[in-house]
Coordinates of C-alpha atoms and ligand atoms in Angstrom, one line a residue:
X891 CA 0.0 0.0 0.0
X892 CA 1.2 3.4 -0.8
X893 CA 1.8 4.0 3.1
X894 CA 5.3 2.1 2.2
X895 CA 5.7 3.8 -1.1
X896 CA 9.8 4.9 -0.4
X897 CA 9.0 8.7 -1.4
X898 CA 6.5 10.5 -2.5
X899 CA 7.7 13.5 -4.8
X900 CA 4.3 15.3 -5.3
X901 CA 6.0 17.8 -7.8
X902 CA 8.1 15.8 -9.4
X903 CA 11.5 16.1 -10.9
X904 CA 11.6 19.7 -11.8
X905 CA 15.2 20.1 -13.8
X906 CA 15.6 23.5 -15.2
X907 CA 14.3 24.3 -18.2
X908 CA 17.3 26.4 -19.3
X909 CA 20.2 24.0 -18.6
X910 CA 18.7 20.7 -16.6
X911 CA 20.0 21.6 -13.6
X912 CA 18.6 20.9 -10.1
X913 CA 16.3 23.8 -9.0
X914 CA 16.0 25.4 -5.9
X915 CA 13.4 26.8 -3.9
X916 CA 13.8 30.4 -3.4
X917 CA 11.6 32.4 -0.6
X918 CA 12.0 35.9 -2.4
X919 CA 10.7 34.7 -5.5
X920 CA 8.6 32.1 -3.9
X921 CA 9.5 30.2 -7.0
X922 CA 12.0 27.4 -7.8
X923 CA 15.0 28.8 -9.4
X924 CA 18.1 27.5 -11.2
X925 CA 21.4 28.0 -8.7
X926 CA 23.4 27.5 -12.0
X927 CA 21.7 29.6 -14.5
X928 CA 19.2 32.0 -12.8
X929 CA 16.2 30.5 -14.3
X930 CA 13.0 30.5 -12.4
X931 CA 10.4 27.9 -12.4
X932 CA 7.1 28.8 -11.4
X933 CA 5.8 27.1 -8.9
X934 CA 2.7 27.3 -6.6
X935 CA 1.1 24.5 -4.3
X936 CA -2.3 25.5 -6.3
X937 CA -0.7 24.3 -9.5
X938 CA 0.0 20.9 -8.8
X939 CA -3.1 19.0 -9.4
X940 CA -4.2 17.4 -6.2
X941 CA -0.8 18.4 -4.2
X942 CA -2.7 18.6 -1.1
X943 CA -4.1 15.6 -1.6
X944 CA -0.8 13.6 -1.1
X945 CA 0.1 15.0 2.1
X946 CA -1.7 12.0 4.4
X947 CA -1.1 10.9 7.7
X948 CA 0.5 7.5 8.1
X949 CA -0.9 5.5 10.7
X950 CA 0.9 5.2 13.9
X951 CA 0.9 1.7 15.4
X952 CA 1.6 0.3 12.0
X953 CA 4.8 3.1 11.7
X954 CA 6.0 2.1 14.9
X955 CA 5.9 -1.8 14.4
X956 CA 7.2 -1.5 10.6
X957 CA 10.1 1.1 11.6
X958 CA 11.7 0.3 8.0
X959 CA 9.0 1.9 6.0
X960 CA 9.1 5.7 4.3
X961 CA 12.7 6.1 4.8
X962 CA 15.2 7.9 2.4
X963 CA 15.5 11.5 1.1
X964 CA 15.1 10.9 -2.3
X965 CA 18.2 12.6 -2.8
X966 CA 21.9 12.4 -2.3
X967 CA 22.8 14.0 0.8
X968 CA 25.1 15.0 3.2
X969 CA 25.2 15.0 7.2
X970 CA 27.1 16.3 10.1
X971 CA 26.6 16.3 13.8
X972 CA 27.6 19.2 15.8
X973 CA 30.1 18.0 18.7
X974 CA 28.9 21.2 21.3
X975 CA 24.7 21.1 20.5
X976 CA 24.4 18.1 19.2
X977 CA 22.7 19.1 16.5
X978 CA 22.6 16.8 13.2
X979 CA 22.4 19.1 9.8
X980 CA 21.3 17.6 6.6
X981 CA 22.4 18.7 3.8
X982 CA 20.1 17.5 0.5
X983 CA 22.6 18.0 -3.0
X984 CA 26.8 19.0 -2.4
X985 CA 27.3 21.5 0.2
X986 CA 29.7 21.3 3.3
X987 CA 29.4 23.7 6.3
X988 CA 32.1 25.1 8.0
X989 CA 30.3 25.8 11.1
X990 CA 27.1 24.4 12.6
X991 CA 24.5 26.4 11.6
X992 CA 22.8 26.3 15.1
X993 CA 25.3 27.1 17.6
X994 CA 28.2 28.2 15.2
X995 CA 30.8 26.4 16.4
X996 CA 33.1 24.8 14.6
X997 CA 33.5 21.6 15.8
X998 CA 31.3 19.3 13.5
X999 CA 32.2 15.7 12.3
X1000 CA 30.3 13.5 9.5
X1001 CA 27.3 12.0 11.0
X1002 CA 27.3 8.5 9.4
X1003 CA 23.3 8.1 9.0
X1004 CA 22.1 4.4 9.8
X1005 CA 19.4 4.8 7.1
X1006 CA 16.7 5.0 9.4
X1007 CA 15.6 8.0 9.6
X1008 CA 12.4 9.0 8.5
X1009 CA 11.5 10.9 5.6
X1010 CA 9.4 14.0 5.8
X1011 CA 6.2 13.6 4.6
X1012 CA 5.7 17.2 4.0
X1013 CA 7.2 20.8 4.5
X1014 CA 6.1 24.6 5.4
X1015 CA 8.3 26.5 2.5
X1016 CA 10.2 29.5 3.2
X1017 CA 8.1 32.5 2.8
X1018 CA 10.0 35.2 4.5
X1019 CA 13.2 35.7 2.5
X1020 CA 17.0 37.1 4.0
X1021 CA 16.7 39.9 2.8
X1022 CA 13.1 40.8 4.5
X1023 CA 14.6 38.7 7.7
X1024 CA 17.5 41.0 7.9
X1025 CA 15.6 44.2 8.1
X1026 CA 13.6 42.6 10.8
X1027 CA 16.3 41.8 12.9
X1028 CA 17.7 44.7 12.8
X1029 CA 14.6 46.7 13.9
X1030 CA 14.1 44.5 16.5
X1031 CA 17.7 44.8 17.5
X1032 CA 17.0 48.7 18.3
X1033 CA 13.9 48.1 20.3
X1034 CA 15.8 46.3 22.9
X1035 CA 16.5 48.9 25.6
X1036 CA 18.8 47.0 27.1
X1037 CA 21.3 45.8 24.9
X1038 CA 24.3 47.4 24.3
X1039 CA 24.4 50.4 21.5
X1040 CA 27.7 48.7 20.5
X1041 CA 26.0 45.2 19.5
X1042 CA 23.5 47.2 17.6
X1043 CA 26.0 48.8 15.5
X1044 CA 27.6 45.9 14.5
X1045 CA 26.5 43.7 11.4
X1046 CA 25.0 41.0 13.1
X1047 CA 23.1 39.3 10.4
X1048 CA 26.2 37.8 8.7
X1049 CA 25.9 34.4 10.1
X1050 CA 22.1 34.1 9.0
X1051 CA 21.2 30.5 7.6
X1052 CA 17.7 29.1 6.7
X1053 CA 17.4 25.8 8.5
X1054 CA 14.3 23.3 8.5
X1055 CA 13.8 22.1 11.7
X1056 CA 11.8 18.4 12.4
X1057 CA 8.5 18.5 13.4
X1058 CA 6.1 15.9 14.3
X1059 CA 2.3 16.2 14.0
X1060 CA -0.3 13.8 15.2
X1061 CA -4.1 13.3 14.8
X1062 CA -6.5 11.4 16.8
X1063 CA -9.7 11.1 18.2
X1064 CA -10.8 10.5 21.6
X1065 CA -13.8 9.4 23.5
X1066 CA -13.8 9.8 27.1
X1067 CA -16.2 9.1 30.3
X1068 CA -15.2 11.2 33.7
X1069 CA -17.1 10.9 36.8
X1070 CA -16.2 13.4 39.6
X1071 CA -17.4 15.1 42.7
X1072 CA -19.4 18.4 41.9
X1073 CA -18.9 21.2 44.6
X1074 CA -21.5 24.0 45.2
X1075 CA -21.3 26.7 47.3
X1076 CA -23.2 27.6 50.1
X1077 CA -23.5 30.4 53.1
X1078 CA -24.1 30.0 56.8
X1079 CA -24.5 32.2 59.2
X1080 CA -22.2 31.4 62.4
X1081 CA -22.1 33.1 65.4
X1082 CA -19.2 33.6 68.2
X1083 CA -18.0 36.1 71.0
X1084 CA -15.1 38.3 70.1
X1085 CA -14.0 40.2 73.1
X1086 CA -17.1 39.4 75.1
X1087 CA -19.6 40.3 71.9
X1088 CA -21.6 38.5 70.3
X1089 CA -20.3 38.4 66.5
X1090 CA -22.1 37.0 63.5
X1091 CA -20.3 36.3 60.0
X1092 CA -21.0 34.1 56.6
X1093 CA -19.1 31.2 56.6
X1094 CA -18.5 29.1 52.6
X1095 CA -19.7 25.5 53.0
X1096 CA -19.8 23.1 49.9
X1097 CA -22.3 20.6 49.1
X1098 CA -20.9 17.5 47.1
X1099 CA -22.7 15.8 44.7
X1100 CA -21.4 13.1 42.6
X1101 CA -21.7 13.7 38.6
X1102 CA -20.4 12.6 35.4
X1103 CA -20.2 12.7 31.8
X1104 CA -18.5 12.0 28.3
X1105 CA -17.3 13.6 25.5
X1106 CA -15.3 13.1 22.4
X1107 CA -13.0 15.5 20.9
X1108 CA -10.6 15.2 17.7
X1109 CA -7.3 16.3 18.0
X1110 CA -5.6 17.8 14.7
X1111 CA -1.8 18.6 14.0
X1112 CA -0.6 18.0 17.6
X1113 CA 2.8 19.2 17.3
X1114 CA 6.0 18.1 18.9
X1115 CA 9.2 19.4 18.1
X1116 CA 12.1 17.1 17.3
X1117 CA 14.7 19.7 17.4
X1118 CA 17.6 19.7 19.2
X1119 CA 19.2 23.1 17.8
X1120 CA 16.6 25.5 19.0
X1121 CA 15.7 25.7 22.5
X1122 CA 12.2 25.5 23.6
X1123 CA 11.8 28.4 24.8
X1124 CA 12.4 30.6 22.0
X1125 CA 10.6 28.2 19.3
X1126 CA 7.7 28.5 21.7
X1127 CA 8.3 32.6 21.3
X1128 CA 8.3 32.1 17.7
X1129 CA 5.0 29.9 17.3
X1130 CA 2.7 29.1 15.7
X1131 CA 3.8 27.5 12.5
X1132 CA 0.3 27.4 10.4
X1133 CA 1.1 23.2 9.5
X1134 CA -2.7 22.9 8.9
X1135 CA -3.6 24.3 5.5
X1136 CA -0.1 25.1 4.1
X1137 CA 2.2 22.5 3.7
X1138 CA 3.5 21.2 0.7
X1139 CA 4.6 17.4 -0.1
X1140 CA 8.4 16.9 0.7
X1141 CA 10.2 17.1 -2.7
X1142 CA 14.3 17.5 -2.9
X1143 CA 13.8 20.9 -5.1
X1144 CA 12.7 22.5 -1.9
X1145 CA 15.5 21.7 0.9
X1146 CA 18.5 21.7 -1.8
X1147 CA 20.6 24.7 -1.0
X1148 CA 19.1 24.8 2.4
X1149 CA 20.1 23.2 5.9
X1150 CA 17.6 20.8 7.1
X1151 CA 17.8 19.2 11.2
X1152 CA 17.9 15.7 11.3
X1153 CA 15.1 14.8 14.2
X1154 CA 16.4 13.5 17.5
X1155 CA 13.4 12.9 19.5
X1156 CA 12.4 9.7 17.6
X1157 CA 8.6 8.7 16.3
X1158 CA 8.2 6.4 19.9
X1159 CA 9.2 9.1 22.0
X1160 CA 7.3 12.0 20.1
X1161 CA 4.3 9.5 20.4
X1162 CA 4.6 9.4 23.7
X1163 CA 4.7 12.8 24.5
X1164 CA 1.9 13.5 21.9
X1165 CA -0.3 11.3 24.4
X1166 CA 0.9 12.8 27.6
X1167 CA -0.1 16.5 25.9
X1168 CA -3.5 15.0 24.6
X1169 CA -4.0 13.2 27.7
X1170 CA -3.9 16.4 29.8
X1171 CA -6.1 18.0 27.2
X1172 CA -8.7 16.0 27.6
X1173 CA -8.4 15.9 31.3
X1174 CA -9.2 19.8 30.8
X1175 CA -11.7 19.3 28.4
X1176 CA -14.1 16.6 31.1
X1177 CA -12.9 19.6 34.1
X1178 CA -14.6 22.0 32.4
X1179 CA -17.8 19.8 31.9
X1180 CA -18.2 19.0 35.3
X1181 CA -21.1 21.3 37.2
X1182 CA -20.9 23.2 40.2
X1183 CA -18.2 25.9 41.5
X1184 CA -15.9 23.5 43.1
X1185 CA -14.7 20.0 42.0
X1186 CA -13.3 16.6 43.3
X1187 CA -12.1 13.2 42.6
X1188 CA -12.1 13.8 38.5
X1189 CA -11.8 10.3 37.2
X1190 CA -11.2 10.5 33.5
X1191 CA -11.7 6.9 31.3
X1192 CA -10.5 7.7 27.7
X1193 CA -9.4 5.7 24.4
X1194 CA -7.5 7.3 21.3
X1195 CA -8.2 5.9 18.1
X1196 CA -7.3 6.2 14.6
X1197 CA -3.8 7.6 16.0
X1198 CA -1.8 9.0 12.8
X1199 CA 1.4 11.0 12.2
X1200 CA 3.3 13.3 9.7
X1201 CA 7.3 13.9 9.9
X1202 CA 8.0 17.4 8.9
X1203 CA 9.7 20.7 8.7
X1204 CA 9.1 24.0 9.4
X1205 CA 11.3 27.1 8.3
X1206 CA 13.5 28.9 11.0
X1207 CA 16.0 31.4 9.5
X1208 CA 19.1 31.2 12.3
X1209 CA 21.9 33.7 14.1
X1210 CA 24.6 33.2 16.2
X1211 CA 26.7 36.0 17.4
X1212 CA 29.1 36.2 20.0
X1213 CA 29.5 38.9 22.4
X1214 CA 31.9 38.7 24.8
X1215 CA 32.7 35.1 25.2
X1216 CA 28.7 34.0 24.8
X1217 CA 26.8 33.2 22.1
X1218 CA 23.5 34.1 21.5
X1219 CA 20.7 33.1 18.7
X1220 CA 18.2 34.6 17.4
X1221 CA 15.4 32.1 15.6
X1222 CA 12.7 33.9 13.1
X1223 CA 10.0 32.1 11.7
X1224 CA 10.3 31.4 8.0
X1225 CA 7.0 31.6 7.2
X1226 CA 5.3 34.4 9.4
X1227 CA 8.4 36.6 10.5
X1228 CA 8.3 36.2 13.9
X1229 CA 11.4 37.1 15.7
X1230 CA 12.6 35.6 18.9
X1231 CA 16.0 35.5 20.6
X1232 CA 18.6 36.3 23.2
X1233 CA 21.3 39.4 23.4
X1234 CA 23.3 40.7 25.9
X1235 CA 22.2 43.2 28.8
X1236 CA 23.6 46.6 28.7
X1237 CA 24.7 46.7 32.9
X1238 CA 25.1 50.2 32.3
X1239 CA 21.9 51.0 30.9
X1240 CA 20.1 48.6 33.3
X1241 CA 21.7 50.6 36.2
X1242 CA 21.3 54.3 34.6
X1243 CA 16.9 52.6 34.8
X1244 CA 17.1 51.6 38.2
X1245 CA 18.6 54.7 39.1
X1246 CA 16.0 56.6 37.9
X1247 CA 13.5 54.8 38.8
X1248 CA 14.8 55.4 42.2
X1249 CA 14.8 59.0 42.1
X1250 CA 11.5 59.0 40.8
X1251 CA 10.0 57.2 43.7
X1252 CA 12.0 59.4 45.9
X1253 CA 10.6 62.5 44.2
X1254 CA 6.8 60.6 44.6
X1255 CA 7.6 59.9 48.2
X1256 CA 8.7 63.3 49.5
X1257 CA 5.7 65.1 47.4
X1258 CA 3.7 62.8 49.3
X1259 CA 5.0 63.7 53.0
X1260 CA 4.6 67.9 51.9
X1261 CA 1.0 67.1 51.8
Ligands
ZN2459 ZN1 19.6 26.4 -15.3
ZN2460 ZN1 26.1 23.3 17.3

């Protein structure tokens, strides 16, 4: 069945029309272009007849017990594992970094690839090109208050790289049953002597009944990051990724030229988390059903079926800078823009603040006192 096809290549070999060389996606043009000759190839996701429709989920428990099935790249390629992150680039065509794209350091070695990796079933394309990303950073740059005027001067764009980082995404639908203690509030009236008076006050009881209920709820594009090179903290900053209506079927054209992660949370692992996430969701969804203003003792019975899964990779354009002996990243979203990442604190300009802050309270104080 065509889960176990090796690769799908939903747009098909696209050699340049010019010369026959192997195109390239490029996210100014949002076109395929010809690295060797310049030509473009138009290209949209609305051209190619029943694209969409090749983007499927695989099934999970059949993925996990057949782990040999919809591997390969369905291209030559290249990889290297960084020896300070630990992140594993891919390189799809010829290209050899000098430096590891996430961290920049330049301690990377050959990453010798078992073969078992899984392809990605799909992609977000770069929408935001350098160009537009540079001008970003550097206006977000000068809205950091803090941050030193002489890192703003500098051209720190120069080690921007467009990377696609591993993603997984999971479907499934759940049915679940909760039972639970429902709380409702009450008032009494209690007296007691204070000081030899006689004192009344309300006192909050809570009347328990038992309840329960069911729902079911389907969950769509559950995401869980298989990166390794970005933190969590600043992909959650530059979230979300729209994955739902905009992919694109994985096809060599589109990750040749770029850098693309190899994942490092595997599919049982991603799996597992996926459940842990839904499993809290739905615990939220049957707390919200149950009645009352308090609530107890929320037992929660649920099965997930139809479980399914995609592998695939979202656009993050990438800086590393140094400044003093740290580095810092910065991680914008390839698709929407969003910037997110670290810099340095001026100490100077963060003292010069507190400083004045201090006067001003000082100032608000002694007007006070003259009152
Ligand atoms: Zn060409
Ligand atoms: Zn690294």
């Amino acid at each position: 069945m065509s889960e176990s096809a090796p690769t799908r290549v939903a747009i098909g070999k696209h050699p340049c029309p010019e010369c026959g060389g192997d195109l390239e996606w490029n996210a100014a043009r949002q076109a395929l272009v010809c690295p060797y000759c310049g030509t473009t190839a138009p290209w949209s996701p609305a051209q190619e007849d029943g694209a969409g429709a090749q983007i499927h989920e695989r099934d999970l428990i059949q993925a996990l017990d057949e782990p040999r099935a919809g591997r390969g790249w369905g291209a030559e390629r290249y990889e290297v594992k960084c020896q300070s992150c630990h992140a594993i680039s891919v390189f799809v065509g010829t290209r050899a970094a000098q430096r590891c794209e996430f961290c920049g350091s330049p301690s990377i070695v050959p990453h010798e690839d078992q073969g078992d990796a899984i392809t990605p079933e799909s992609l977000l394309p770069f929408k935001v090109s350098d160009g537009q990303v540079r001008d970003a950073i550097r206006r977000w740059y000068s809205s950091r208050w803090f941050a030193p005027n002489k890192l703003k001067s500098r051209a720190l764009t120069d080690t921007l790289h467009g990377v696609y980082l591993p993603y997984w995404t999971f479907d499934a639908h759940v049915s679940a049953t909760w039972t639970a203690e429902a709380g409702h509030y009450y008032y009494v009236t209690e007296t007691h002597t204070q000081n030899g008076q006689r004192q009344t006050r309300q006192v909050r009881k809570v009347r328990w009944e038992p309840a329960a209920g069911g729902l079911t709820h389907f969950f769509d594009d559950e995401l869980v990051p298989g990166t390794v090179g970005v933190g969590e903290g600043l992909l959650g900053q530059i979230a979300p990724f729209p994955t739902t209506s905009n992919l694109v079927a994985y096809a060599p054209e589109f990750v040749r030229g770029w850098t693309v992660e190899r994942y490092q949370l595997d599919l049982r692992r991603a799996a597992d988390l996926n459940m842990t996430q839904m499993e809290s969701k739905t615990r939220a969804l049957c707390a919200a059903q149950v009645p009352g203003d308090t609530q107890r003792n929320l037992q929660v019975q649920s099965q997930y079926r139809g479980r399914t899964f995609k592998h695939i990779l979202v656009p993050v354009w990438l800086v590393n800078y140094t400044y003093g002996s740290r580095t810092f990243q910065i991680v914008a979203n390839g698709y929407t823009g969003k910037i997110a990442g670290r810099h340095p604190l001026s100490w100077i300009k963060i003292t010069l603040a507190v400083l004045a802050a201090l006067v001003v309270l000082i100032l608000v104080l002694a007007y006070g006192q003259g009152q």
